[in-house]
Short mmCIF file of C-alpha atoms and ligand atoms in Angstrom, two decimals:
data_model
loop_
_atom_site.label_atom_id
_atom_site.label_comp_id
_atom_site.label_asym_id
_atom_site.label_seq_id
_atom_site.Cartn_x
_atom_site.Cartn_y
_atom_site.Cartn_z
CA UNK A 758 30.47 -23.40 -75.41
CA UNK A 759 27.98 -23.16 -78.17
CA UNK A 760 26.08 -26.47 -78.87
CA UNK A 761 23.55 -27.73 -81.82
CA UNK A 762 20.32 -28.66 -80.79
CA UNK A 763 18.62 -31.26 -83.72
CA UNK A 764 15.30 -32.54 -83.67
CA UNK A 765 16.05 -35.79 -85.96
CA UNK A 766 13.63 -37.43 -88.24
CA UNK A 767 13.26 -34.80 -91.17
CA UNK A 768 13.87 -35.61 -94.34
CA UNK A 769 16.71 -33.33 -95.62
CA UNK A 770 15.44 -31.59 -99.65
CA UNK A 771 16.45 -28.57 -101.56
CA UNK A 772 19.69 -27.44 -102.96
CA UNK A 773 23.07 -25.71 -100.85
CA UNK A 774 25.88 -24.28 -102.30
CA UNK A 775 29.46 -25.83 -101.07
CA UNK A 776 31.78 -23.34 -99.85
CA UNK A 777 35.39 -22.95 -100.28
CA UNK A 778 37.99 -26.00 -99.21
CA UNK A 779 39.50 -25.35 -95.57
CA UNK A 780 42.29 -27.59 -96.68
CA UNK A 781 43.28 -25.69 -99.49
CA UNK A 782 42.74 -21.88 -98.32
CA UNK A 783 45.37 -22.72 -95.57
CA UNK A 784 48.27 -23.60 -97.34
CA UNK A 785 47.50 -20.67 -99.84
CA UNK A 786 47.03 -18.43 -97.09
CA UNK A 787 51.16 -19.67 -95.66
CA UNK A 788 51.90 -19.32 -99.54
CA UNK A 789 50.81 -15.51 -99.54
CA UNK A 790 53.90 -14.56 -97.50
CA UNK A 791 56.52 -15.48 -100.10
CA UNK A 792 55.66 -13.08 -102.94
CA UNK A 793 55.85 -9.87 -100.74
CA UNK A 794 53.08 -8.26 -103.22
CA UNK A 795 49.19 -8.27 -103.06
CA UNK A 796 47.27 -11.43 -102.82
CA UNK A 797 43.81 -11.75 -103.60
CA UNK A 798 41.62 -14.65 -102.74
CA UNK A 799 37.90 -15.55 -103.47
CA UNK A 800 35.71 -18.26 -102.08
CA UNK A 801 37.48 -18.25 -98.95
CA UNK A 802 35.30 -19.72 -96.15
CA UNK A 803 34.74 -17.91 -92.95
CA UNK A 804 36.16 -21.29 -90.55
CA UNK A 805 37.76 -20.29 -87.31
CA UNK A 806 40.85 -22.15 -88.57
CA UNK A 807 41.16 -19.25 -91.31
CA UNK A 808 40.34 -16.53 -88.55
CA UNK A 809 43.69 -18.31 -86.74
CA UNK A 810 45.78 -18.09 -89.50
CA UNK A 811 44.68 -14.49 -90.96
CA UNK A 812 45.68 -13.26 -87.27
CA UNK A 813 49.07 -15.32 -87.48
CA UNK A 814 49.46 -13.81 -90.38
CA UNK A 815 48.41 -9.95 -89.17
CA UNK A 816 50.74 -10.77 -86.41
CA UNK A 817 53.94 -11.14 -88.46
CA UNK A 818 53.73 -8.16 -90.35
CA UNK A 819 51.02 -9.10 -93.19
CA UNK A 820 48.13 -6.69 -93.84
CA UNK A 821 45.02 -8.81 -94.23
CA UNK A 822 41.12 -7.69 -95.24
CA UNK A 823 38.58 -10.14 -95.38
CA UNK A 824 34.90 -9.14 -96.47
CA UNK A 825 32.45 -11.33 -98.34
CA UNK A 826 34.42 -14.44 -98.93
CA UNK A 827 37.32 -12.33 -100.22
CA UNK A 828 40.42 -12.23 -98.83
CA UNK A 829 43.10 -9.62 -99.85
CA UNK A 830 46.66 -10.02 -98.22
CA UNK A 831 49.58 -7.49 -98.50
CA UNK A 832 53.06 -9.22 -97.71
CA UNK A 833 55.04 -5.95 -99.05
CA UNK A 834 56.91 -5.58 -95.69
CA UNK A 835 59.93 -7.26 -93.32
CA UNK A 836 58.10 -9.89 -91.59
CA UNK A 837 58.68 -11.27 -88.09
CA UNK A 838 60.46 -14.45 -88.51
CA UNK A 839 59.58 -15.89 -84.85
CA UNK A 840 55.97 -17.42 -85.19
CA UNK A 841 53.56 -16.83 -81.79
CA UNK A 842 53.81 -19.94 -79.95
CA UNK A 843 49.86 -19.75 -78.92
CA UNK A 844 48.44 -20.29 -82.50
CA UNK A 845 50.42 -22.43 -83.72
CA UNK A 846 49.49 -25.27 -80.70
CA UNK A 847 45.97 -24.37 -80.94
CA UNK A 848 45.79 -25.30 -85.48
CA UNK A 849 48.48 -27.80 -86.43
CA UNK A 850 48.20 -26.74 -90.18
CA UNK A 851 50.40 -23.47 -89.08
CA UNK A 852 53.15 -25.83 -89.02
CA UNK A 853 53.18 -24.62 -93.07
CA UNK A 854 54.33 -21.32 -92.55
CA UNK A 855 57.61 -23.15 -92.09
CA UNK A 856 57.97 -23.65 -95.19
CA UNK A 857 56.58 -20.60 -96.62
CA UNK A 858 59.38 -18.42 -94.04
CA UNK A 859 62.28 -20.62 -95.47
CA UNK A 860 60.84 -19.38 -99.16
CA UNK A 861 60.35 -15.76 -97.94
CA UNK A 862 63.36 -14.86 -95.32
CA UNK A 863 65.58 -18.07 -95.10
CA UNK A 864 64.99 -18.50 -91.36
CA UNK A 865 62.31 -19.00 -89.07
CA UNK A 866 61.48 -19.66 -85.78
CA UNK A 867 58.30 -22.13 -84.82
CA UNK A 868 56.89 -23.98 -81.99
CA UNK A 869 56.01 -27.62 -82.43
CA UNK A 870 52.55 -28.20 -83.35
CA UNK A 871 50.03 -28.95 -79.98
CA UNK A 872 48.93 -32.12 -79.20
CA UNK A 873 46.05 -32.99 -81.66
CA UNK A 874 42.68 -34.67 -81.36
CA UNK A 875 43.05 -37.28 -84.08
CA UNK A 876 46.29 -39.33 -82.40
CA UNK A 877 50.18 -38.94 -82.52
CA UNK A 878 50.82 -36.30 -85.87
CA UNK A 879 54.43 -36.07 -86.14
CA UNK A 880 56.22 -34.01 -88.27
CA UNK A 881 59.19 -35.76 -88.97
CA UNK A 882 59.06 -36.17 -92.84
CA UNK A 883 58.68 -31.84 -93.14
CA UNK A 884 61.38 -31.67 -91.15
CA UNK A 885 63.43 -34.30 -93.05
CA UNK A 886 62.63 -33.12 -96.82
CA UNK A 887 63.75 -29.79 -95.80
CA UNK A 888 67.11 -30.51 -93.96
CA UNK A 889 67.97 -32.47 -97.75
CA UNK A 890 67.50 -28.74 -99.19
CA UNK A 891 69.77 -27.26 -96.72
CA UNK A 892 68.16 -26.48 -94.11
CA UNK A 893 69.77 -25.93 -90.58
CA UNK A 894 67.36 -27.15 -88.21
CA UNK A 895 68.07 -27.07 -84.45
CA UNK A 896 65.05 -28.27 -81.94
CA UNK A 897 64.95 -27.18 -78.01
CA UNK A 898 62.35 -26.07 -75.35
CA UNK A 899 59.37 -26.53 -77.56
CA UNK A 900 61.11 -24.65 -80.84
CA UNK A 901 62.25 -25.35 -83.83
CA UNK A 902 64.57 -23.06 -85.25
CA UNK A 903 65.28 -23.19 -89.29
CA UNK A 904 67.86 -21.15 -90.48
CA UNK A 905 69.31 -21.42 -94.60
CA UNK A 906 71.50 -19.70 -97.08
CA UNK A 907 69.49 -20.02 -99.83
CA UNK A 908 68.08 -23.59 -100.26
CA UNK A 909 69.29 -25.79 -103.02
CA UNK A 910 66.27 -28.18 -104.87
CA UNK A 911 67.65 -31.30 -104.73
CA UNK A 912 65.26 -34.77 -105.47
CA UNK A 913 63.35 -35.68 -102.01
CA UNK A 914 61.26 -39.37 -101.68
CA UNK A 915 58.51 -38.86 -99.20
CA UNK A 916 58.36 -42.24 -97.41
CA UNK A 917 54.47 -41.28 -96.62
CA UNK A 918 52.35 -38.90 -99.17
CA UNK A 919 52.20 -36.96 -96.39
CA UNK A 920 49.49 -34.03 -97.52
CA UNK A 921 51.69 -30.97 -94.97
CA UNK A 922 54.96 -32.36 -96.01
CA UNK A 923 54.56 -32.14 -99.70
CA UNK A 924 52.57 -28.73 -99.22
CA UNK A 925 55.51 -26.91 -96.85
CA UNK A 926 58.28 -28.76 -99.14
CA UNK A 927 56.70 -27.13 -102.31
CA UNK A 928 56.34 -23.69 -100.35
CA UNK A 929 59.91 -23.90 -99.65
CA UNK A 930 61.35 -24.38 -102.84
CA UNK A 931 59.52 -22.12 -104.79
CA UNK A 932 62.56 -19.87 -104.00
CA UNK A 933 65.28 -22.42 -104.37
CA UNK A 934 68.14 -22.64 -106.04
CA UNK A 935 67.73 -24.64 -108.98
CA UNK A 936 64.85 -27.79 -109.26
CA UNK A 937 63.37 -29.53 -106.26
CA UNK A 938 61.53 -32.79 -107.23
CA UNK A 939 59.28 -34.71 -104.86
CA UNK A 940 58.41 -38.48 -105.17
CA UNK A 941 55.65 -40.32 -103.35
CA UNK A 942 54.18 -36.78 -102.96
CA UNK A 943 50.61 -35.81 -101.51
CA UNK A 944 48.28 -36.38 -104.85
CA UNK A 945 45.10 -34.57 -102.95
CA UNK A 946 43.09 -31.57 -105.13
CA UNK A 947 44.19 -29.12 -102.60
CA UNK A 948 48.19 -29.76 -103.44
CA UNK A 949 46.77 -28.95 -107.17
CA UNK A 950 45.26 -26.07 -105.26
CA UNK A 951 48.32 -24.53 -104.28
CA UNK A 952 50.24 -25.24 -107.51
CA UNK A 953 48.13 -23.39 -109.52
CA UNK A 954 47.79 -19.95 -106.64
CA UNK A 955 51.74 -20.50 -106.48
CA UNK A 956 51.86 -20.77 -110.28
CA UNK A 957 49.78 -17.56 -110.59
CA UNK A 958 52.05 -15.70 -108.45
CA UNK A 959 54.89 -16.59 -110.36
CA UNK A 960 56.60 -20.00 -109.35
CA UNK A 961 57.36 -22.44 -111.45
CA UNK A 962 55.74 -25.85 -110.73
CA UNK A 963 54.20 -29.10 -112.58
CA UNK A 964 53.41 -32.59 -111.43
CA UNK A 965 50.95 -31.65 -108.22
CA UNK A 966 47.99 -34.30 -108.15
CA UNK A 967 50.15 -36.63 -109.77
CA UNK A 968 53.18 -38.42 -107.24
CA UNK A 969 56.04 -36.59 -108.90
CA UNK A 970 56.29 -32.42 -108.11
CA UNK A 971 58.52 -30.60 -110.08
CA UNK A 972 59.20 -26.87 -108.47
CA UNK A 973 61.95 -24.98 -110.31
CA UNK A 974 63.15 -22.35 -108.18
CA UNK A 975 62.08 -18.60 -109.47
CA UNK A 976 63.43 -14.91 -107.56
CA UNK A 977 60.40 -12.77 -108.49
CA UNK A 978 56.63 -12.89 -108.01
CA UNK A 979 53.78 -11.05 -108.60
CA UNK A 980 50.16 -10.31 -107.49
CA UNK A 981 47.93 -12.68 -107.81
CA UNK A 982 44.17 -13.33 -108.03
CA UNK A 983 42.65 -16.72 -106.72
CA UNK A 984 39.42 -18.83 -106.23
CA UNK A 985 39.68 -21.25 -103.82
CA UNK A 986 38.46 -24.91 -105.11
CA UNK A 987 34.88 -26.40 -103.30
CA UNK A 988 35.20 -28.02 -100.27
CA UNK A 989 34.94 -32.09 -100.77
CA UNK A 990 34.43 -32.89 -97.41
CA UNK A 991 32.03 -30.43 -96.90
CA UNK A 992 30.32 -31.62 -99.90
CA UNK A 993 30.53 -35.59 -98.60
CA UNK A 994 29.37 -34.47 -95.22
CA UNK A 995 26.09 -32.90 -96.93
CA UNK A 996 25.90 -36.12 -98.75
CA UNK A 997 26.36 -38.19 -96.04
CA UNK A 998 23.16 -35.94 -94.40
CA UNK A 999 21.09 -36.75 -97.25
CA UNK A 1000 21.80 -40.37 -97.01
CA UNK A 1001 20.91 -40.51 -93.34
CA UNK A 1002 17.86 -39.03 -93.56
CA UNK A 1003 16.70 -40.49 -97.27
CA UNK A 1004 16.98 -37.13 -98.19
CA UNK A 1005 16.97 -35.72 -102.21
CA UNK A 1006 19.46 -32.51 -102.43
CA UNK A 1007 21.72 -30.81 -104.54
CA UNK A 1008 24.70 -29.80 -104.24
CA UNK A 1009 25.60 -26.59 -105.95
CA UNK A 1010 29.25 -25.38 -106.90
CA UNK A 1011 31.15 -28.44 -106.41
CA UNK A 1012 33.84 -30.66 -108.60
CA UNK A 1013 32.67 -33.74 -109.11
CA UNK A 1014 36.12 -35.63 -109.99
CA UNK A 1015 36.71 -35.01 -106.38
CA UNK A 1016 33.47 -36.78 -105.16
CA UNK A 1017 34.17 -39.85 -106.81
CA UNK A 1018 34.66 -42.08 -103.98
CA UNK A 1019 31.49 -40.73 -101.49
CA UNK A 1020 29.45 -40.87 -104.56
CA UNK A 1021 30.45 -44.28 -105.18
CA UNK A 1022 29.87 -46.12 -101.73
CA UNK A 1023 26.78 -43.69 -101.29
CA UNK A 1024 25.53 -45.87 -104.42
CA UNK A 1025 26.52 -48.64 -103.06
CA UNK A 1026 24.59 -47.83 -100.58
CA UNK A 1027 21.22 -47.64 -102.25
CA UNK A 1028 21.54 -43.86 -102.99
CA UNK A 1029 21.52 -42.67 -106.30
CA UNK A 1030 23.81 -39.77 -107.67
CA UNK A 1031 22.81 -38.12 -110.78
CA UNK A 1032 25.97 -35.58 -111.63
CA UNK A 1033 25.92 -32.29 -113.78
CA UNK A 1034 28.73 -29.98 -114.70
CA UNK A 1035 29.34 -27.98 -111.18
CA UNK A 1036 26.56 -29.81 -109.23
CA UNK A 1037 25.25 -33.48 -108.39
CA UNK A 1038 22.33 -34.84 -106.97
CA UNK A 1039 21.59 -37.36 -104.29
CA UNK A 1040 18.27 -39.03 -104.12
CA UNK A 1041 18.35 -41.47 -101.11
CA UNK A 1042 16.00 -44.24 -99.69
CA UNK A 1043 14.05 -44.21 -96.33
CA UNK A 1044 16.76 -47.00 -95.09
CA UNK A 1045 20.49 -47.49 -96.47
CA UNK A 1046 22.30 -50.33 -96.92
CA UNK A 1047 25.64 -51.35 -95.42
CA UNK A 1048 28.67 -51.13 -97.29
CA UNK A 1049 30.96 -54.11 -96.88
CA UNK A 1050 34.17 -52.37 -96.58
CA UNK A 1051 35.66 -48.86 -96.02
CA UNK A 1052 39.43 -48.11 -95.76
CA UNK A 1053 40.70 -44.73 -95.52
CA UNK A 1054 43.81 -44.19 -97.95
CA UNK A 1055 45.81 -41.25 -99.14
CA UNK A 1056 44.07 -39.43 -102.39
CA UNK A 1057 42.52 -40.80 -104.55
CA UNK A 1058 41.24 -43.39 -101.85
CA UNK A 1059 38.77 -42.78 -98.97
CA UNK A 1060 39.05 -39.58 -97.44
CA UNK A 1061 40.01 -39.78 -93.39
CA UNK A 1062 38.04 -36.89 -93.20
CA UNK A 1063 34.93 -38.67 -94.73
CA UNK A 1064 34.90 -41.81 -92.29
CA UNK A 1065 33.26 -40.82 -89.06
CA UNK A 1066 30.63 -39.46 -91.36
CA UNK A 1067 30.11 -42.18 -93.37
CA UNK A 1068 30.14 -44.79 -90.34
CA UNK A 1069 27.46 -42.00 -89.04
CA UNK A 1070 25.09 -43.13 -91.97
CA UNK A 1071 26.23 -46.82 -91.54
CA UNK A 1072 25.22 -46.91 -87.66
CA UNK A 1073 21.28 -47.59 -89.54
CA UNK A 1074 22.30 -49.19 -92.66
CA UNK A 1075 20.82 -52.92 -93.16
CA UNK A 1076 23.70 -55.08 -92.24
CA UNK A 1077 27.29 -55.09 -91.32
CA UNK A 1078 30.19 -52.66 -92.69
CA UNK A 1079 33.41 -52.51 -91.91
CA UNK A 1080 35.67 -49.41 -91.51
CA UNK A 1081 39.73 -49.78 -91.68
CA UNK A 1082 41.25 -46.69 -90.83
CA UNK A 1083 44.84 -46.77 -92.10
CA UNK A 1084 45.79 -42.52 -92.30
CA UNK A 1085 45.28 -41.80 -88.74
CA UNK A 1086 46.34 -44.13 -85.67
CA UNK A 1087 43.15 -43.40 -83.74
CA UNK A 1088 40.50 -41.77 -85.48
CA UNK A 1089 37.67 -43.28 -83.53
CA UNK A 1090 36.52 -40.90 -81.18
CA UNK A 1091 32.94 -40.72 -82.39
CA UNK A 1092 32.46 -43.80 -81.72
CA UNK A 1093 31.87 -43.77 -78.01
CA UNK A 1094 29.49 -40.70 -78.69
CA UNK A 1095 27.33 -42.57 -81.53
CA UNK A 1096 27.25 -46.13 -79.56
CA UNK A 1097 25.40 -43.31 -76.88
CA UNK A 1098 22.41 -42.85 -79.43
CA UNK A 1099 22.52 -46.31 -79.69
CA UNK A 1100 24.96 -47.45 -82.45
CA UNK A 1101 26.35 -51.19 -82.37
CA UNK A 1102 30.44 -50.85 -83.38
CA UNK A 1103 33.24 -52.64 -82.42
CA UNK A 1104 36.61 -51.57 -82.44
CA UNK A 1105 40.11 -53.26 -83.05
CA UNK A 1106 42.75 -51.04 -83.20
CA UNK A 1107 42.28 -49.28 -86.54
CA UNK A 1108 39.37 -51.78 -87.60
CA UNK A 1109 35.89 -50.94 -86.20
CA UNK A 1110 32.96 -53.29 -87.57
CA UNK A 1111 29.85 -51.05 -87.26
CA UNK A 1112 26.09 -53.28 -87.34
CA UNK A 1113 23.21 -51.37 -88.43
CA UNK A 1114 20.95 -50.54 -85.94
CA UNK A 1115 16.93 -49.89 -86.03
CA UNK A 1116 17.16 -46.70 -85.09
CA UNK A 1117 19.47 -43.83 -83.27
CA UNK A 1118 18.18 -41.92 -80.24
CA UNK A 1119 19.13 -38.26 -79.78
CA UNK A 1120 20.75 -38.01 -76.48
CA UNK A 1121 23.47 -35.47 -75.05
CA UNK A 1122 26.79 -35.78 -77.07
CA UNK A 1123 29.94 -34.21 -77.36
CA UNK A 1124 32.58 -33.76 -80.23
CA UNK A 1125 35.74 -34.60 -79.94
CA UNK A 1126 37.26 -33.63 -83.02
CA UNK A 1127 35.94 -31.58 -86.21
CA UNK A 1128 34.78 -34.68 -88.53
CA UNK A 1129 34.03 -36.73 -85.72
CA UNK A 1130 31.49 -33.56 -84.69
CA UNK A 1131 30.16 -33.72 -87.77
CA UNK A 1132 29.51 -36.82 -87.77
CA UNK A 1133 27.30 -36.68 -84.47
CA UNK A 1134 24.98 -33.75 -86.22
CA UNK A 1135 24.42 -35.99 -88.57
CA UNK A 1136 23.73 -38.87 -86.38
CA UNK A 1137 21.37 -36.43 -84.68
CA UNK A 1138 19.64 -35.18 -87.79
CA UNK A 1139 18.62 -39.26 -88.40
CA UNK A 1140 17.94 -39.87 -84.37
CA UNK A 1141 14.70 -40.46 -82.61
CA UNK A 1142 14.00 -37.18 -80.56
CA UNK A 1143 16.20 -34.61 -79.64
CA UNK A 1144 19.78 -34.29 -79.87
CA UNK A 1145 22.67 -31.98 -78.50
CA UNK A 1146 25.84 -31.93 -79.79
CA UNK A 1147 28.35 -30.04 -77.13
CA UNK A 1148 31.79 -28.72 -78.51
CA UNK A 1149 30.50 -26.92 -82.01
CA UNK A 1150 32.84 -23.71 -81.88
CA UNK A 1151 35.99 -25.95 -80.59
CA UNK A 1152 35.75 -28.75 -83.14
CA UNK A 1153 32.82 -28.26 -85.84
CA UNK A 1154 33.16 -24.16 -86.25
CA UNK A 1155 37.10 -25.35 -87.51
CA UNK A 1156 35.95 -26.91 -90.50
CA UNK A 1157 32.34 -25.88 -91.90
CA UNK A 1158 30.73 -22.45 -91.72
CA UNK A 1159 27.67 -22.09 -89.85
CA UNK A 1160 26.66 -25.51 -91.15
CA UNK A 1161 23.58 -25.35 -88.92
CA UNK A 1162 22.24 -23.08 -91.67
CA UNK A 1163 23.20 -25.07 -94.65
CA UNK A 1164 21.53 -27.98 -92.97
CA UNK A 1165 18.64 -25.99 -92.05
CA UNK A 1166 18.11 -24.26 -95.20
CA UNK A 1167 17.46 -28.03 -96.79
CA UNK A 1168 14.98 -28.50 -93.91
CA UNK A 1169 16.23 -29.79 -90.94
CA UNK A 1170 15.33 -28.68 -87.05
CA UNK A 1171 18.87 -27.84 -85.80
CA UNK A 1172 19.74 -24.85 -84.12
CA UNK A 1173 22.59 -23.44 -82.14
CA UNK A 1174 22.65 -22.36 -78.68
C1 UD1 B 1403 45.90 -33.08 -94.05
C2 UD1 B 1403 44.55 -32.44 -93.85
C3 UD1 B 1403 43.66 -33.31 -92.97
C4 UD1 B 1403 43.58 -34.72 -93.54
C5 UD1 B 1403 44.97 -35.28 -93.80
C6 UD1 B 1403 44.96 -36.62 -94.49
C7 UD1 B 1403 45.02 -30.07 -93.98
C8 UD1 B 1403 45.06 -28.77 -93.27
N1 UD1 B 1403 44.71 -31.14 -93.24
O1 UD1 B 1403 46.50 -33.18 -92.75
O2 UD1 B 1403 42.36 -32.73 -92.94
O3 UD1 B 1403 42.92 -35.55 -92.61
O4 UD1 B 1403 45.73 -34.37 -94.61
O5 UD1 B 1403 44.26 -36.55 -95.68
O6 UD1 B 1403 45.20 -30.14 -95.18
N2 UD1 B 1403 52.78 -38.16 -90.80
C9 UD1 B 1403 54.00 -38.53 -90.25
N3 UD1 B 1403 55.04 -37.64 -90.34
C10 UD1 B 1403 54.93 -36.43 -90.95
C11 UD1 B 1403 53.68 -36.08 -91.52
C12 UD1 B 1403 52.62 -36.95 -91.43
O7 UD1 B 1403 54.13 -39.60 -89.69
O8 UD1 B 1403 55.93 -35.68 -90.99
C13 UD1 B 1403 51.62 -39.08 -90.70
C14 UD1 B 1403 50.51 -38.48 -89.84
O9 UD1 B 1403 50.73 -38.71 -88.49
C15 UD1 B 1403 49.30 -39.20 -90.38
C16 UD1 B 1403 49.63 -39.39 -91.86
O10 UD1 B 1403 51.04 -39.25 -91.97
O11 UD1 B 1403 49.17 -40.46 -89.77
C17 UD1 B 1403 48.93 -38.41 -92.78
O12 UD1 B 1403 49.28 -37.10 -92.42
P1 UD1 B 1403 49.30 -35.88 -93.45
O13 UD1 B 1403 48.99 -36.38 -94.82
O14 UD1 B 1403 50.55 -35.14 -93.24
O15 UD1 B 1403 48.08 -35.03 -92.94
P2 UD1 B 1403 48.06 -33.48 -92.60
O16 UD1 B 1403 48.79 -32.74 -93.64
O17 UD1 B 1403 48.39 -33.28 -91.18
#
């Protein structure tokens, strides 16, 4: 098990570059296997979560290559409808191939998604939007087998902007017969994401980022050629480190629409954001200040994925914040591990009411989950003495690539081992 060691108390300056978004290089990479022709994708990150998926992929008949951040997948052949059981419990997100098989080959075999780390993830509205579009879906030992003629688009009302519905409901009707509409759909950047690689390849969709998707079935696609948008939450997790340590950095090759939010409690915070075409700026204090209330909410509200790193920063803010955590049913598993460096939070359910503390001290700590890891590095990178973060290839390798040296190239003493 690798784990990070961090020396805490340097201030974090210089400039990183953000890599390509984990969130949107998966569903392109389930979207590949509908055209049948060549896909080629830049600014893919090297995360073991894409690692998973390329091999999912490799194993049901797609030829993959992956070298410098470029990804070039071949779908030309038959593919294997029944998707490895193994995979698909260990990254939830496969649960999109679903979607992407209806599109492709009209049936598909898959095994439920594992348990996860972040509570209860259920994927009952997937399942529902594509039983409206004709779907046949049986369920038994662990399975769920999807079988369809060809599916018809029909209008479907998401009763949650669910960010994998929407995604694996657009996948599937790329091929349908006639126009499949989606209300109360996902609005997140990655959904725009994979309209425009879909849209490049030949489908024919409009709406994504707004809460109505339009996808007009289409028989024929092409190649394609992609770049994969920034990661946000990489990008909020880098300025969540230079907030915590009253750090000055910038961040290079980023969108800054999709920052609004961080940026905005950041300031709130006593930080001060100056932002520039494809790169902003964070210029922090010695000590931040608490911000009165966070609540996580579908796009364009607080990220989920941004909380445990933003209570992270708030564990030595001056005051009291207050963190209401309304995507996930328990999302708090950092909390245990920061209250061990010494962080004062309370939690209720989905509220937890976090008082700043004088300081952190480093201590042993483990991740329990990818954001909630990150969190804890970050915690680590502010602490008094030396910290160890256990779990980094299970949780934190998922979702940011080789952040140790990001973090290290703007100064700070972490290091793997
Ligand atoms: C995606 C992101 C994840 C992020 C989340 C919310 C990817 C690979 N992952 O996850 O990083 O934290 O969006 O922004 O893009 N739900 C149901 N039934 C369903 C589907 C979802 O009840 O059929 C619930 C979930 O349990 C959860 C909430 O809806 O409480 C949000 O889930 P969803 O938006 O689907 O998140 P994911 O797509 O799993």
């Amino acid at each position: 098990m690798d784990k990070y060691v961090i020396i805490g108390g340097r201030r974090l300056e210089g400039d990183v570059r953000v890599d390509g978004s984990k969130n949107s290089i998966l569903p392109v990479l389930a979207a590949t296997i509908i055209s049948g022709k060549e896909s080629v994708i830049h600014n893919v990150p090297e995360l073991k979560d894409v690692d998973l998926l390329i091999g999912l992929l490799r194993t049901i008949g797609c030829r993959c290559f992956f070298e410098n951040n470029t990804l070039v997948v071949k779908s030309n052949s038959q593919l294997n409808t029944i998707i490895p059981e193994k995979p698909v419990r260990e990254m939830r997100s496969s649960i999109i191939l679903m979607g992407a098989m209806l599109a492709r080959h009209g049936h598909v075999k898959i095994s439920y998604p594992g348990g996860c780390e972040i509570g209860p993830r259920p994927i009952d509205i997937h399942l529902s939007g594509l039983r409206r579009m004709g779907t046949k879906i049986t369920e038994a030992h662990g399975y769920i087998n999807c079988e369809c003629d060809r599916l018809k688009g029909v209008e479907i009302n998401l009763d949650y902007p669910s960010v994998g519905a929407t995604e694996n409901i657009m996948l599937a009707a790329t091929t349908a017969e006639g126009v499949t509409i989606i209300q109360n759909a996902a609005k997140e950047p990655e959904i725009v994401d994979l309209q425009n690689f879909l849209n490049g390849m030949g489908a024919r969709i409009s709406g994504a980022g707004t809460s109505t998707v339009k996808i007009e079935g289409v028989k024929e696609f092409h190649d394609v050629e992609h770049t994969v948008i920034p990661d946000r939450i990489v990008a909020g997790t880098l300025m969540a480190a230079a907030a915590i340590t009253g750090g000055n950095i910038v961040l290079n090759d980023v969108i800054i629409d999709h920052l609004k939010l961080v940026s905005s409690k950041l300031s709130e915070s006593g930080c001060s954001i100056t932002e520039y075409q494809n790169s902003i700026q964070i210029t922090c204090s010695k000590k931040p200040k608490a911000v009165e209330v966070i609540k996580t909410l579908p796009y364009p509200g607080f990220a989920t994925d941004m909380q445990a790193q933003m209570m992270a920063v708030m564990t030595i803010a001056k005051g009291t914040s207050i963190f209401i955590e309304t995507v996930f049913e328990s999302r708090y598993k950092h909390v245990e591990e920061l209250m061990k460096m010494g962080a004062n939070i309370k939690v209720d359910g989905r509220t937890a009411v976090v008082r700043g503390v004088k300081k952190l001290t480093g201590t042993e700590v483990k991740a329990g989950d990818l954001r909630g890891g990150a969190a804890l590095v970050l915690a680590g990178l502010a602490a008094e003495g030396t910290t160890v973060v256990d779990n980094v290839k299970l949780h934190i390798d998922r979702g940011y690539d080789k952040l140790e040296n990001k973090l290290a190239k703007l100064g700070a003493d972490i290091h793997r081992v």
